[in-house]
Short mmCIF file of C-alpha atoms and ligand atoms in Angstrom, two decimals:
data_model
loop_
_atom_site.label_atom_id
_atom_site.label_comp_id
_atom_site.label_asym_id
_atom_site.label_seq_id
_atom_site.Cartn_x
_atom_site.Cartn_y
_atom_site.Cartn_z
CA UNK A 29 90.43 137.67 26.73
CA UNK A 30 90.39 134.10 28.05
CA UNK A 31 93.65 132.15 27.90
CA UNK A 32 94.29 128.44 27.26
CA UNK A 33 97.62 126.62 27.65
CA UNK A 34 98.14 123.57 25.46
CA UNK A 35 101.23 121.39 25.92
CA UNK A 36 102.37 119.58 22.78
CA UNK A 37 100.62 122.29 20.75
CA UNK A 38 103.06 122.13 17.83
CA UNK A 39 101.49 119.12 16.13
CA UNK A 40 98.60 116.67 15.93
CA UNK A 41 95.73 117.01 18.39
CA UNK A 42 97.39 119.90 20.27
CA UNK A 43 97.84 121.94 17.10
CA UNK A 44 94.24 121.31 15.98
CA UNK A 45 93.04 122.41 19.43
CA UNK A 46 95.22 125.55 19.34
CA UNK A 47 93.81 126.61 15.97
CA UNK A 48 90.25 125.87 17.10
CA UNK A 49 90.57 128.01 20.26
CA UNK A 50 92.33 130.75 18.26
CA UNK A 51 89.46 130.88 15.75
CA UNK A 52 87.09 131.48 18.69
CA UNK A 53 89.14 134.44 19.89
CA UNK A 54 91.00 132.82 22.79
CA UNK A 55 94.49 133.84 23.74
CA UNK A 56 96.34 130.57 23.09
CA UNK A 57 99.73 129.60 24.52
CA UNK A 58 101.26 126.45 23.06
CA UNK A 59 104.36 124.72 24.35
CA UNK A 60 106.64 121.92 23.23
CA UNK A 61 110.34 121.20 22.67
CA UNK A 62 110.54 121.95 18.94
CA UNK A 63 110.63 125.72 18.33
CA UNK A 64 110.15 125.34 14.55
CA UNK A 65 106.95 123.31 14.90
CA UNK A 66 105.60 125.83 17.43
CA UNK A 67 106.49 128.80 15.20
CA UNK A 68 104.66 127.24 12.24
CA UNK A 69 101.48 127.07 14.33
CA UNK A 70 101.93 130.65 15.61
CA UNK A 71 102.16 131.91 12.02
CA UNK A 72 98.59 130.69 11.44
CA UNK A 73 96.94 133.04 13.99
CA UNK A 74 98.05 136.23 15.70
CA UNK A 75 96.46 135.19 19.02
CA UNK A 76 98.69 132.11 19.39
CA UNK A 77 102.04 132.43 21.16
CA UNK A 78 104.60 129.77 21.96
CA UNK A 79 106.95 128.82 24.77
CA UNK A 80 109.66 126.21 24.41
CA UNK A 81 109.21 123.82 27.31
CA UNK A 82 110.17 120.21 27.92
CA UNK A 83 107.55 118.95 30.36
CA UNK A 84 110.08 116.62 32.01
CA UNK A 85 112.18 119.63 33.04
CA UNK A 86 110.71 121.30 36.14
CA UNK A 87 112.68 124.52 35.50
CA UNK A 88 111.21 124.75 31.98
CA UNK A 89 107.68 124.13 33.27
CA UNK A 90 108.05 126.74 36.06
CA UNK A 91 109.27 129.33 33.55
CA UNK A 92 106.46 128.48 31.13
CA UNK A 93 103.73 128.76 33.77
CA UNK A 94 105.19 132.05 35.09
CA UNK A 95 105.11 133.39 31.55
CA UNK A 96 101.45 132.34 31.10
CA UNK A 97 99.83 134.71 33.58
CA UNK A 98 96.16 134.01 34.37
CA UNK A 99 94.87 130.94 32.53
CA UNK A 100 91.34 129.54 32.36
CA UNK A 101 92.10 126.15 30.77
CA UNK A 102 95.25 124.02 30.87
CA UNK A 103 95.21 121.15 28.38
CA UNK A 104 98.07 118.80 29.20
CA UNK A 105 98.36 117.01 25.91
CA UNK A 106 102.09 116.39 25.33
CA UNK A 107 102.93 112.73 25.08
CA UNK A 108 105.23 110.10 23.64
CA UNK A 109 104.67 106.60 22.25
CA UNK A 110 107.02 103.73 21.38
CA UNK A 111 105.07 100.66 20.30
CA UNK A 112 106.56 97.19 20.44
CA UNK A 113 106.60 93.93 22.37
CA UNK A 114 107.81 94.06 25.96
CA UNK A 115 110.79 91.80 25.21
CA UNK A 116 112.03 94.22 22.52
CA UNK A 117 111.59 97.38 24.61
CA UNK A 118 114.53 98.64 26.64
CA UNK A 119 114.25 99.82 30.23
CA UNK A 120 115.34 103.26 29.00
CA UNK A 121 112.36 103.38 26.66
CA UNK A 122 109.94 102.26 29.38
CA UNK A 123 111.36 104.93 31.71
CA UNK A 124 111.25 107.65 29.06
CA UNK A 125 107.59 106.97 28.24
CA UNK A 126 106.65 107.12 31.92
CA UNK A 127 108.87 110.18 32.43
CA UNK A 128 107.15 112.14 29.65
CA UNK A 129 103.56 110.90 29.79
CA UNK A 130 103.13 110.51 33.52
CA UNK A 131 105.76 112.47 35.45
CA UNK A 132 105.97 115.23 32.82
CA UNK A 133 102.21 115.75 32.97
CA UNK A 134 102.28 115.58 36.76
CA UNK A 135 105.03 118.19 36.75
CA UNK A 136 102.73 120.51 34.75
CA UNK A 137 99.76 119.78 37.04
CA UNK A 138 101.68 120.60 40.23
CA UNK A 139 102.96 123.84 38.73
CA UNK A 140 99.80 125.15 37.07
CA UNK A 141 97.25 124.11 39.71
CA UNK A 142 97.71 127.21 41.94
CA UNK A 143 97.19 129.43 38.87
CA UNK A 144 94.04 127.51 37.87
CA UNK A 145 92.75 127.77 41.45
CA UNK A 146 93.15 131.53 41.34
CA UNK A 147 91.32 131.68 37.99
CA UNK A 148 88.47 129.19 38.71
CA UNK A 149 90.03 127.28 35.86
CA UNK A 150 89.79 123.91 34.19
CA UNK A 151 92.43 121.19 34.03
CA UNK A 152 92.15 118.73 31.14
CA UNK A 153 94.63 115.87 30.82
CA UNK A 154 95.01 113.88 27.60
CA UNK A 155 95.28 110.18 28.46
CA UNK A 156 94.01 107.53 26.00
CA UNK A 157 91.55 104.68 25.48
CA UNK A 158 94.76 102.61 25.50
CA UNK A 159 94.84 103.27 29.25
CA UNK A 160 91.66 101.21 29.82
CA UNK A 161 93.21 97.73 29.49
CA UNK A 162 96.57 96.09 28.80
CA UNK A 163 96.95 95.84 25.02
CA UNK A 164 99.60 93.90 23.10
CA UNK A 165 102.63 95.95 22.00
CA UNK A 166 101.66 98.84 24.27
CA UNK A 167 103.25 97.83 27.57
CA UNK A 168 105.17 101.12 27.77
CA UNK A 169 102.44 103.50 26.60
CA UNK A 170 99.34 101.79 28.10
CA UNK A 171 100.49 101.86 31.73
CA UNK A 172 101.56 105.51 31.41
CA UNK A 173 98.06 106.44 30.24
CA UNK A 174 96.35 104.17 32.80
CA UNK A 175 98.37 106.00 35.46
CA UNK A 176 97.16 109.35 34.10
CA UNK A 177 93.51 108.24 34.21
CA UNK A 178 93.95 107.11 37.81
CA UNK A 179 95.72 110.37 38.69
CA UNK A 180 92.84 112.39 37.22
CA UNK A 181 90.28 110.33 39.17
CA UNK A 182 92.19 111.13 42.38
CA UNK A 183 92.45 114.80 41.50
CA UNK A 184 88.79 115.13 40.55
CA UNK A 185 87.79 113.52 43.86
CA UNK A 186 90.16 115.74 45.84
CA UNK A 187 89.17 118.97 44.11
CA UNK A 188 85.45 118.44 43.61
CA UNK A 189 84.44 121.10 46.14
CA UNK A 190 87.06 123.59 44.95
CA UNK A 191 87.30 126.03 42.07
CA UNK A 192 89.16 123.77 39.60
CA UNK A 193 87.29 121.41 37.32
CA UNK A 194 89.30 118.30 36.38
CA UNK A 195 88.67 116.33 33.19
CA UNK A 196 90.38 113.41 31.50
CA UNK A 197 90.44 113.18 27.70
CA UNK A 198 90.57 109.65 26.26
CA UNK A 199 90.83 109.70 22.47
CA UNK A 200 90.73 106.63 20.22
CA UNK A 201 93.02 106.59 17.17
CA UNK A 202 93.80 110.02 15.71
CA UNK A 203 95.99 110.59 12.64
CA UNK A 204 99.24 112.19 13.85
CA UNK A 205 103.03 111.77 14.00
CA UNK A 206 102.42 109.56 17.02
CA UNK A 207 100.11 107.08 15.26
CA UNK A 208 102.27 107.15 12.10
CA UNK A 209 104.41 104.67 14.10
CA UNK A 210 101.60 102.08 13.93
CA UNK A 211 101.88 99.40 11.27
CA UNK A 212 98.32 98.07 11.66
CA UNK A 213 94.91 99.26 10.44
CA UNK A 214 93.61 101.59 13.14
CA UNK A 215 89.86 101.21 13.79
CA UNK A 216 87.75 104.38 13.81
CA UNK A 217 90.79 106.52 12.88
CA UNK A 218 89.95 110.24 13.13
CA UNK A 219 91.49 113.45 11.81
CA UNK A 220 92.97 115.82 14.44
CA UNK A 221 90.35 118.49 13.61
CA UNK A 222 87.53 116.03 14.40
CA UNK A 223 89.28 115.10 17.66
CA UNK A 224 89.62 118.79 18.54
CA UNK A 225 85.88 119.29 17.96
CA UNK A 226 85.05 116.41 20.32
CA UNK A 227 87.40 117.82 22.96
CA UNK A 228 86.00 121.36 22.64
CA UNK A 229 82.45 119.95 23.03
CA UNK A 230 83.51 118.03 26.14
CA UNK A 231 85.23 121.05 27.66
CA UNK A 232 81.91 122.91 27.51
CA UNK A 233 80.47 120.36 29.96
CA UNK A 234 81.38 119.28 33.47
CA UNK A 235 81.63 115.60 32.47
CA UNK A 236 84.71 113.99 34.01
CA UNK A 237 85.63 111.95 30.95
CA UNK A 238 85.81 113.19 27.36
CA UNK A 239 86.12 109.95 25.36
CA UNK A 240 85.64 109.46 21.62
CA UNK A 241 84.71 108.17 19.08
CA UNK A 242 81.64 106.73 20.78
CA UNK A 243 81.43 103.30 19.02
CA UNK A 244 85.10 102.61 19.82
CA UNK A 245 84.70 103.82 23.41
CA UNK A 246 81.79 101.39 23.87
CA UNK A 247 83.89 98.49 22.60
CA UNK A 248 86.83 99.40 24.80
CA UNK A 249 84.57 99.76 27.85
CA UNK A 250 83.13 96.31 27.10
CA UNK A 251 86.66 94.87 26.98
CA UNK A 252 87.16 96.06 30.55
CA UNK A 253 84.12 94.07 31.67
CA UNK A 254 85.05 90.77 30.01
CA UNK A 255 86.22 87.87 32.17
CA UNK A 256 89.98 87.35 31.63
CA UNK A 257 89.46 84.06 29.75
CA UNK A 258 87.36 85.79 27.10
CA UNK A 259 89.59 88.86 27.12
CA UNK A 260 92.81 86.93 26.39
CA UNK A 261 91.06 84.85 23.72
CA UNK A 262 90.21 88.10 21.96
CA UNK A 263 93.71 89.50 22.50
CA UNK A 264 95.20 86.41 20.83
CA UNK A 265 93.38 87.48 17.64
CA UNK A 266 94.53 91.10 18.01
CA UNK A 267 98.16 90.18 18.67
CA UNK A 268 98.30 87.75 15.73
CA UNK A 269 100.45 84.61 15.57
N1 NAP B 24 96.95 110.08 18.07
C1 NAP B 24 96.26 109.23 18.77
O1 NAP B 24 95.67 108.27 18.22
C2 NAP B 24 96.14 109.39 20.25
C3 NAP B 24 95.20 108.60 20.92
C4 NAP B 24 95.07 108.73 22.29
C5 NAP B 24 95.83 109.66 22.97
N2 NAP B 24 96.74 110.42 22.28
C6 NAP B 24 97.51 111.36 23.04
O2 NAP B 24 97.30 112.65 22.49
C7 NAP B 24 98.43 113.48 22.79
C8 NAP B 24 98.87 114.20 21.53
O3 NAP B 24 99.37 113.24 20.62
P1 NAP B 24 99.26 113.38 19.03
O4 NAP B 24 98.59 112.15 18.56
O5 NAP B 24 98.71 114.71 18.67
O6 NAP B 24 100.78 113.20 18.60
P2 NAP B 24 101.92 114.25 18.25
O7 NAP B 24 101.54 115.06 17.08
O8 NAP B 24 103.18 113.45 18.20
O9 NAP B 24 101.93 115.21 19.52
C9 NAP B 24 102.66 114.96 20.68
C10 NAP B 24 103.20 116.30 21.16
O10 NAP B 24 103.83 116.12 22.41
C11 NAP B 24 104.98 116.95 22.44
N3 NAP B 24 105.96 116.36 23.35
C12 NAP B 24 106.47 115.10 23.35
N4 NAP B 24 107.38 114.97 24.33
C13 NAP B 24 107.43 116.17 24.97
C14 NAP B 24 108.18 116.66 26.07
N5 NAP B 24 109.07 115.91 26.72
N6 NAP B 24 107.97 117.94 26.47
C15 NAP B 24 107.08 118.72 25.82
N7 NAP B 24 106.35 118.32 24.77
C16 NAP B 24 106.53 117.05 24.35
C17 NAP B 24 105.50 116.98 21.00
O11 NAP B 24 106.10 118.24 20.74
P3 NAP B 24 107.70 118.48 20.67
O12 NAP B 24 108.26 117.39 19.81
O13 NAP B 24 107.81 119.86 20.11
O14 NAP B 24 108.17 118.41 22.08
C18 NAP B 24 104.22 116.88 20.18
O15 NAP B 24 103.77 118.14 19.75
C19 NAP B 24 99.48 112.54 23.40
O16 NAP B 24 99.46 112.64 24.80
C20 NAP B 24 99.02 111.18 22.97
O17 NAP B 24 99.47 110.17 23.83
C21 NAP B 24 96.89 110.30 20.95
#
């Protein structure tokens, strides 16, 4: 039976992915810090098991990967988000976001890569469309996701002749505990199950980027191409007075 490891599998996108793979008969290992959340997901399918693992703790990640055994897909999905203006965000918060989203994910990559190499496996990293450009009130989160996209580009280039396929997953807005922190209307908001379907479809291909929903992706890609003058004019409207 094929095995998939999903970090942050106790809630949101990770949970929807775990249940989707489980329905298709995969052996699913989810990890996260909150044992109760993980247990609730495990109760929903006998082929899901859980491992408590804080991705910022290299000892935890080593133990988790040792416990996995052979694995065909690693989906590094765990992440954190603290919205707010730069002036109201503490250095501790900036560091924590980078520590979880970037260094935590990198910690998992370094540890699981030899296992994926041995299994001709697939590495999929959940970044975000918020990593495309600097957005107001996202100066902690955005750079952490931009760093992940860049990291995946490097990895894909380095590993393209080897056995491991590297993909980056860039979702738009998905309903979850993470986006419950947003106090604005989120365009093209999706349910986690719909996000999981998009990700599963993308994982069937060898496309580098799995980005969705398409109309939002197009708009975000256009933003990247705008001259700065036009970009900041638009951002003034987004940021409000
Ligand atoms: N929702 C969106 O609109 C959206 C859009 C783009 C990208 N994303 C990305 O999608 C991923 C999943 O987010 P979500 O929306 O599904 O939110 P979520 O339900 O809050 O999921 C985040 C998961 O990450 C885990 N996590 C956080 N810190 C961790 C740590 N230090 N070690 C291990 N696990 C940790 C949490 O589990 P524990 O609390 O059990 O540790 C939680 O299950 C994140 O990387 C997020 O940045 C989300």
